[in-house]
CSV table of C-alpha atoms in Angstrom, one decimal:
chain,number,residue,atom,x,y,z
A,228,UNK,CA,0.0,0.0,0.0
A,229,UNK,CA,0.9,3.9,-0.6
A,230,UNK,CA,2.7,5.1,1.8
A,231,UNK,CA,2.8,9.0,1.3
A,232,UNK,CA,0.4,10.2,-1.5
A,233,UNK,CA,1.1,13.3,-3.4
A,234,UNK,CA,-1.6,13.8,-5.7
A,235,UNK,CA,-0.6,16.2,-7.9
A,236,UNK,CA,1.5,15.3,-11.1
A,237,UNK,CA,2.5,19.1,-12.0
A,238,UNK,CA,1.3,22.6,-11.1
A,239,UNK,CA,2.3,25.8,-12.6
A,240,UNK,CA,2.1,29.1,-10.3
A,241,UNK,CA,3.1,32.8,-11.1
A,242,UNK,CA,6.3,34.3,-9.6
A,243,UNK,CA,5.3,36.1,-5.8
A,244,UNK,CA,2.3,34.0,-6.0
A,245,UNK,CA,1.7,31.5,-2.8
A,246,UNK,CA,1.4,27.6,-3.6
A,247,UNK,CA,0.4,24.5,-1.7
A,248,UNK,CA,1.4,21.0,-2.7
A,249,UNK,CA,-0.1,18.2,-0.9
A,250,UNK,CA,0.5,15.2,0.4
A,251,UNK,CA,-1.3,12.8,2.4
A,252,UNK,CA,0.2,9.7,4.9
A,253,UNK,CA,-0.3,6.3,6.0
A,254,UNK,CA,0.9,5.4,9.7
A,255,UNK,CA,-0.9,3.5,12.6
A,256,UNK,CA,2.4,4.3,14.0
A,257,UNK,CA,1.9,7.3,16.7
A,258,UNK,CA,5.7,8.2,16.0
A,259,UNK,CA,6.8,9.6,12.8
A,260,UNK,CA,8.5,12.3,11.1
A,261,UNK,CA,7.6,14.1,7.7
A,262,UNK,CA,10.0,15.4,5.2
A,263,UNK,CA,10.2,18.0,1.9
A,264,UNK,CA,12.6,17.5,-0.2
A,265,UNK,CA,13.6,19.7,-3.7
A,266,UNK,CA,14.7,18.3,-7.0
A,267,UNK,CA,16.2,21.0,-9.6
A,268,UNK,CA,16.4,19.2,-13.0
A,269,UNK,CA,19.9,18.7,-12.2
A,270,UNK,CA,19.0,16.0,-10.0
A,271,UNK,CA,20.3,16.9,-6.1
A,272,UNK,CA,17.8,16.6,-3.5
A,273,UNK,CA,17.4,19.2,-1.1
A,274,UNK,CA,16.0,19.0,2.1
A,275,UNK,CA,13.7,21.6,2.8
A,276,UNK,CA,11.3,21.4,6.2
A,277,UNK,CA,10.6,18.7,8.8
A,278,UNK,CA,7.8,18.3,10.5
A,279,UNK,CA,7.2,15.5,13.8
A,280,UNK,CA,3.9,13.9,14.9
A,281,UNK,CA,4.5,15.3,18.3
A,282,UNK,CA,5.1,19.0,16.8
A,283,UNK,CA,2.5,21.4,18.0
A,284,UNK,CA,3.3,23.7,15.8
A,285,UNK,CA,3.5,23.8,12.0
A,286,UNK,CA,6.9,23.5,10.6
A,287,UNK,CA,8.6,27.3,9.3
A,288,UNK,CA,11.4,27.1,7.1
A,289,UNK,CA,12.2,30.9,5.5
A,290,UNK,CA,9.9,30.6,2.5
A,291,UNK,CA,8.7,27.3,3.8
A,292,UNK,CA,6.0,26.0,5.9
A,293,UNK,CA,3.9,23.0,6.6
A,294,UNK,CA,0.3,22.7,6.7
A,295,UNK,CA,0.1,19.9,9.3
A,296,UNK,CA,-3.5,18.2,9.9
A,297,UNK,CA,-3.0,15.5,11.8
A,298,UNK,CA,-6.2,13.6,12.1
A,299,UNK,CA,-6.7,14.0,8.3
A,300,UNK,CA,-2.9,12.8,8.0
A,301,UNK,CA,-1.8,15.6,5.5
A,302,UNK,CA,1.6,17.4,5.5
A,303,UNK,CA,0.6,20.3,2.9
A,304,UNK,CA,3.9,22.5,1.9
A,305,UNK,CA,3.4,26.2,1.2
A,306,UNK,CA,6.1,27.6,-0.5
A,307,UNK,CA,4.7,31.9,-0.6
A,308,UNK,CA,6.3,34.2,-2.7
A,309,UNK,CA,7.3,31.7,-5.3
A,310,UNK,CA,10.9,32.3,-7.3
A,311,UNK,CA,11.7,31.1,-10.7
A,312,UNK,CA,14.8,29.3,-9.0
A,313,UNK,CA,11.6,27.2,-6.9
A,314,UNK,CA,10.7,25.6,-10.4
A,315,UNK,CA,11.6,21.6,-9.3
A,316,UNK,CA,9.8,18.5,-8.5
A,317,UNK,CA,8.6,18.4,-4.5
A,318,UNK,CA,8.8,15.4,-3.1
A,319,UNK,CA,7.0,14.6,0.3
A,320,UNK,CA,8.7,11.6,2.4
A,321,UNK,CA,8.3,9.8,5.9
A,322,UNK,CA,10.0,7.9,8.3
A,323,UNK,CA,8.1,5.7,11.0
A,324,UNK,CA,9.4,4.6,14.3
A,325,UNK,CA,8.7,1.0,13.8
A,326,UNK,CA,10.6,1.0,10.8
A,327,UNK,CA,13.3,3.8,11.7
A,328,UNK,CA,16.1,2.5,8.7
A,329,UNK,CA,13.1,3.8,5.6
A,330,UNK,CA,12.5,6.9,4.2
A,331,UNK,CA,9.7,6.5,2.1
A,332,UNK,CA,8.7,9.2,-1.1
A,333,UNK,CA,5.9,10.2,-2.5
A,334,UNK,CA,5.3,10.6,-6.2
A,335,UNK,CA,6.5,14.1,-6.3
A,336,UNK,CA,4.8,17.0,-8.0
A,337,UNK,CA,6.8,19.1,-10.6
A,338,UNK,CA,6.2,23.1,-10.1
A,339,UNK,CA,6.3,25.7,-12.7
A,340,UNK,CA,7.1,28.6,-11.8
A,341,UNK,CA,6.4,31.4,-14.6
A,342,UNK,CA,7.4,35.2,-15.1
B,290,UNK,CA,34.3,18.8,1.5
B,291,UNK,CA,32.2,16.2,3.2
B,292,UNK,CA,29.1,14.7,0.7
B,293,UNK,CA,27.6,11.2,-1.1
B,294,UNK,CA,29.4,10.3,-4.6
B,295,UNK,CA,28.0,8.7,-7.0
B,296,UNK,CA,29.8,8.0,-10.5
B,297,UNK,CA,29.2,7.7,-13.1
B,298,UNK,CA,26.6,10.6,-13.7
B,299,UNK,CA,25.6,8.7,-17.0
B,300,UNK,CA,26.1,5.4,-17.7
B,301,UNK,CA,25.1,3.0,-20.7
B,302,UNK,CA,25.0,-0.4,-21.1
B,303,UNK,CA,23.7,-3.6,-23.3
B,304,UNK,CA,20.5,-5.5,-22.6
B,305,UNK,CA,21.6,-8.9,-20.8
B,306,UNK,CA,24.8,-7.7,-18.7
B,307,UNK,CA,25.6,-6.2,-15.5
B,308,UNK,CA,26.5,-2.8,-14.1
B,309,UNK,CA,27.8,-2.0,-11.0
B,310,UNK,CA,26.9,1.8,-9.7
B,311,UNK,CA,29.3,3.4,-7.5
B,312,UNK,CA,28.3,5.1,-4.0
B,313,UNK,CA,30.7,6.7,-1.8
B,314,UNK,CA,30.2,9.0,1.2
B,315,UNK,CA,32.8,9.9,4.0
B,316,UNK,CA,29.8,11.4,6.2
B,317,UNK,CA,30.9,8.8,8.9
B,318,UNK,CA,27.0,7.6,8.6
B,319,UNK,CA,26.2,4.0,9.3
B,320,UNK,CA,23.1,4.0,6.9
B,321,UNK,CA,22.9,3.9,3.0
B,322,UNK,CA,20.2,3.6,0.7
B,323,UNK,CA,19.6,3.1,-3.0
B,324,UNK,CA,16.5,4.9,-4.3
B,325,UNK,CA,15.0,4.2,-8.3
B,326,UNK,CA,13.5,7.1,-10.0
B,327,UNK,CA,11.3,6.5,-12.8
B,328,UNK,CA,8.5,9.6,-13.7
B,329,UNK,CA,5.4,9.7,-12.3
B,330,UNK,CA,6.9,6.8,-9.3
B,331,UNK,CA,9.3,9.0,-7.4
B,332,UNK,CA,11.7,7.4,-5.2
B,333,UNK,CA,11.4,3.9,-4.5
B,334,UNK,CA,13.6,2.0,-2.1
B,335,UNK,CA,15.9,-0.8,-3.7
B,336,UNK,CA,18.2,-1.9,-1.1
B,337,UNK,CA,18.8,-0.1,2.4
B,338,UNK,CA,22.4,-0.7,5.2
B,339,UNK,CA,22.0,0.1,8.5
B,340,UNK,CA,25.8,-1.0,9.3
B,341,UNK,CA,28.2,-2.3,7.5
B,342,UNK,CA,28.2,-6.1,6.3
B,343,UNK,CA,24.2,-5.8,6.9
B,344,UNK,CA,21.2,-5.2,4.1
B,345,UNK,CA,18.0,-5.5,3.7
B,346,UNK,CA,15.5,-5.5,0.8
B,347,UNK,CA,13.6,-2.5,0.2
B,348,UNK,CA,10.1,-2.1,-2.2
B,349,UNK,CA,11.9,-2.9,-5.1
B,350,UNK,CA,14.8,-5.4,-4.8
B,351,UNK,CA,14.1,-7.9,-7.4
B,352,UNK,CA,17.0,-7.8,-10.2
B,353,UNK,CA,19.4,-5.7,-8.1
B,354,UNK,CA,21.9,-6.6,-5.6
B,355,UNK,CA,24.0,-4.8,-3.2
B,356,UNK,CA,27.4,-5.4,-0.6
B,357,UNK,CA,28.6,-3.2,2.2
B,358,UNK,CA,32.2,-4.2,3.2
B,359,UNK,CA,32.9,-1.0,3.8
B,360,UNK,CA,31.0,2.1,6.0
B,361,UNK,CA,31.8,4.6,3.2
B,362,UNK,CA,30.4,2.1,0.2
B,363,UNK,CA,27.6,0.4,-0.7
B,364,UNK,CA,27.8,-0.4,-4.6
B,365,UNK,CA,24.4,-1.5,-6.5
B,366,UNK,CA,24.6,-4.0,-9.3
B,367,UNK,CA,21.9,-3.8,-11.5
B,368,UNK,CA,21.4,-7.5,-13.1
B,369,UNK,CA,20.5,-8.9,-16.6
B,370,UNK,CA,17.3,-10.6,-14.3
B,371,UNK,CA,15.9,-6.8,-13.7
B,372,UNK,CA,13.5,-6.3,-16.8
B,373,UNK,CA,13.1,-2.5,-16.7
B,374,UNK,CA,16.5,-1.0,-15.5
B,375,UNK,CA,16.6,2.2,-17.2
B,376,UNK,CA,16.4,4.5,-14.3
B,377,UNK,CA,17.8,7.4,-12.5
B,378,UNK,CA,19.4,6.2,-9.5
B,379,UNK,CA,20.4,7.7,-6.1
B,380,UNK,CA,22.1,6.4,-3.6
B,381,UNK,CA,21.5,8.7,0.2
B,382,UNK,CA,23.0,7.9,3.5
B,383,UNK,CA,22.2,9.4,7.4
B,384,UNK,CA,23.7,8.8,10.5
B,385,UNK,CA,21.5,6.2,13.0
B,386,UNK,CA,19.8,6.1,15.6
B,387,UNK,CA,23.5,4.7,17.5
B,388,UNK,CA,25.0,8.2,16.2
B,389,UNK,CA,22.8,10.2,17.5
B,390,UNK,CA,20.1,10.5,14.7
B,391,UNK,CA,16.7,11.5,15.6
B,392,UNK,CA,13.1,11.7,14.1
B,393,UNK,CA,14.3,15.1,12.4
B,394,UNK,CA,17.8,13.8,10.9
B,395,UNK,CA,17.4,13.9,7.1
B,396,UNK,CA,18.9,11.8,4.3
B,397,UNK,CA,21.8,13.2,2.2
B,398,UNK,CA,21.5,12.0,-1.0
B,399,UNK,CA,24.1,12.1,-3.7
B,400,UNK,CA,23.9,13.3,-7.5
B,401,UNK,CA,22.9,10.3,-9.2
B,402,UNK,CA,23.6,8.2,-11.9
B,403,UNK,CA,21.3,7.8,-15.3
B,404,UNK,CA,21.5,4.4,-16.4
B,405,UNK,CA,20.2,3.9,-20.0
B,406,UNK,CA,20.4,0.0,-21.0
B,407,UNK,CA,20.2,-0.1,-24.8
């Protein structure tokens, strides 16, 4: 079964404009942690926010913040102001405290950003 | 500069042999992992170490195979018995739970390596 679900394929936004990609989990674990990552074409990944089952708050990262519902089991980024240099594929990942050695990815959704 | 190497960046082979991709990291971490990307998949988990001379089978396992001698390496060979292997690979490592890692420590991944089998 899916782990993470991200369930948008692509997304274009404007430059300064706000966007939210989502991404939805699958735990019965009451542990886990929730990460961002960023994938230029060039390949890299790059971590961008974390955010823990037992955070209260949401996740801030400059630019970068989580939308974290955890009874609906979502982890929403919201990247504001959007750059051209944000143009990349997002991908949304977990780890789970019964299974502490995986990091498991969503599908990724590619953002546009245009002028 | 401390990092994860992977080489080649591209790499082509024939249909029916081997390849062996290359993953290096002198991050002191105990864990690696091999990830396949194919579009519209993301990442899905191959092989994963979480000390050396120890593996276990990730999502995806079937056709590959992987050693760790060696803390800093954990080479993938990609067999002939793997029916889809062109890919772009990446290989990540973090430190565990023994070095201090908690919920919040992050993978580093490494560059990856395009295989194309023709």
């Amino acid at each position: 079964a899916q782990k993470i679900t991200q369930t948008q394929p692509g997304m274009f936004v404007q430059e300064k404009e706000a966007v939210t990609l989502d991404c939805t989990y699958d735990t019965s674990d009451q542990s886990y942690g929730l990460f961002w990552y960023k994938q230029p074409s060039s390949g890299e990944m790059i971590f961008l926010i974390y955010q823990g089952s037992y955070d209260e708050q949401n996740a801030t990262e400059g630019r970068y913040s989580l939308n974290f519902q955890k009874a609906r089991k979502s982890a929403n980024l919201v990247i504001s102001a959007s750059q051209l240099g944000d143009s990349a594929m997002y991908f949304c990942a977990m780890r789970e405290i019964t299974s502490w050695g995986k990091f498991q990815f969503g599908a990724g959704t590619q953002v546009v950003v245009t002028p | 500069d401390g990092g994860i190497t992977q080489s080649p960046k591209y790499l082509f082979r024939k249909e029916g042999q081997n390849v062996t991709l290359s993953c290096e990291q002198n991050l002191n971490h105990d864990a690696m992992y091999w990830y396949r990307q194919d579009p519209g998949q993301g990442l899905r988990l191959i092989y994963y170490s979480q000390i050396v001379n120890d593996f276990q089978k990730g999502d995806i396992a079937e056709g590959y195979s992987v050693s760790r001698e060696k803390k800093e390496s954990f080479p993938l060979t990609v067999t002939s018995a793997q029916k889809n292997p062109t890919a772009f690979y990446l290989c990540a490592s973090s430190p565990s739970r023994g070095q201090g890692a908690r919920m919040n420590t992050e993978a580093f991944f490494g560059q990856g390596t395009r295989l194309t089998v023709v």
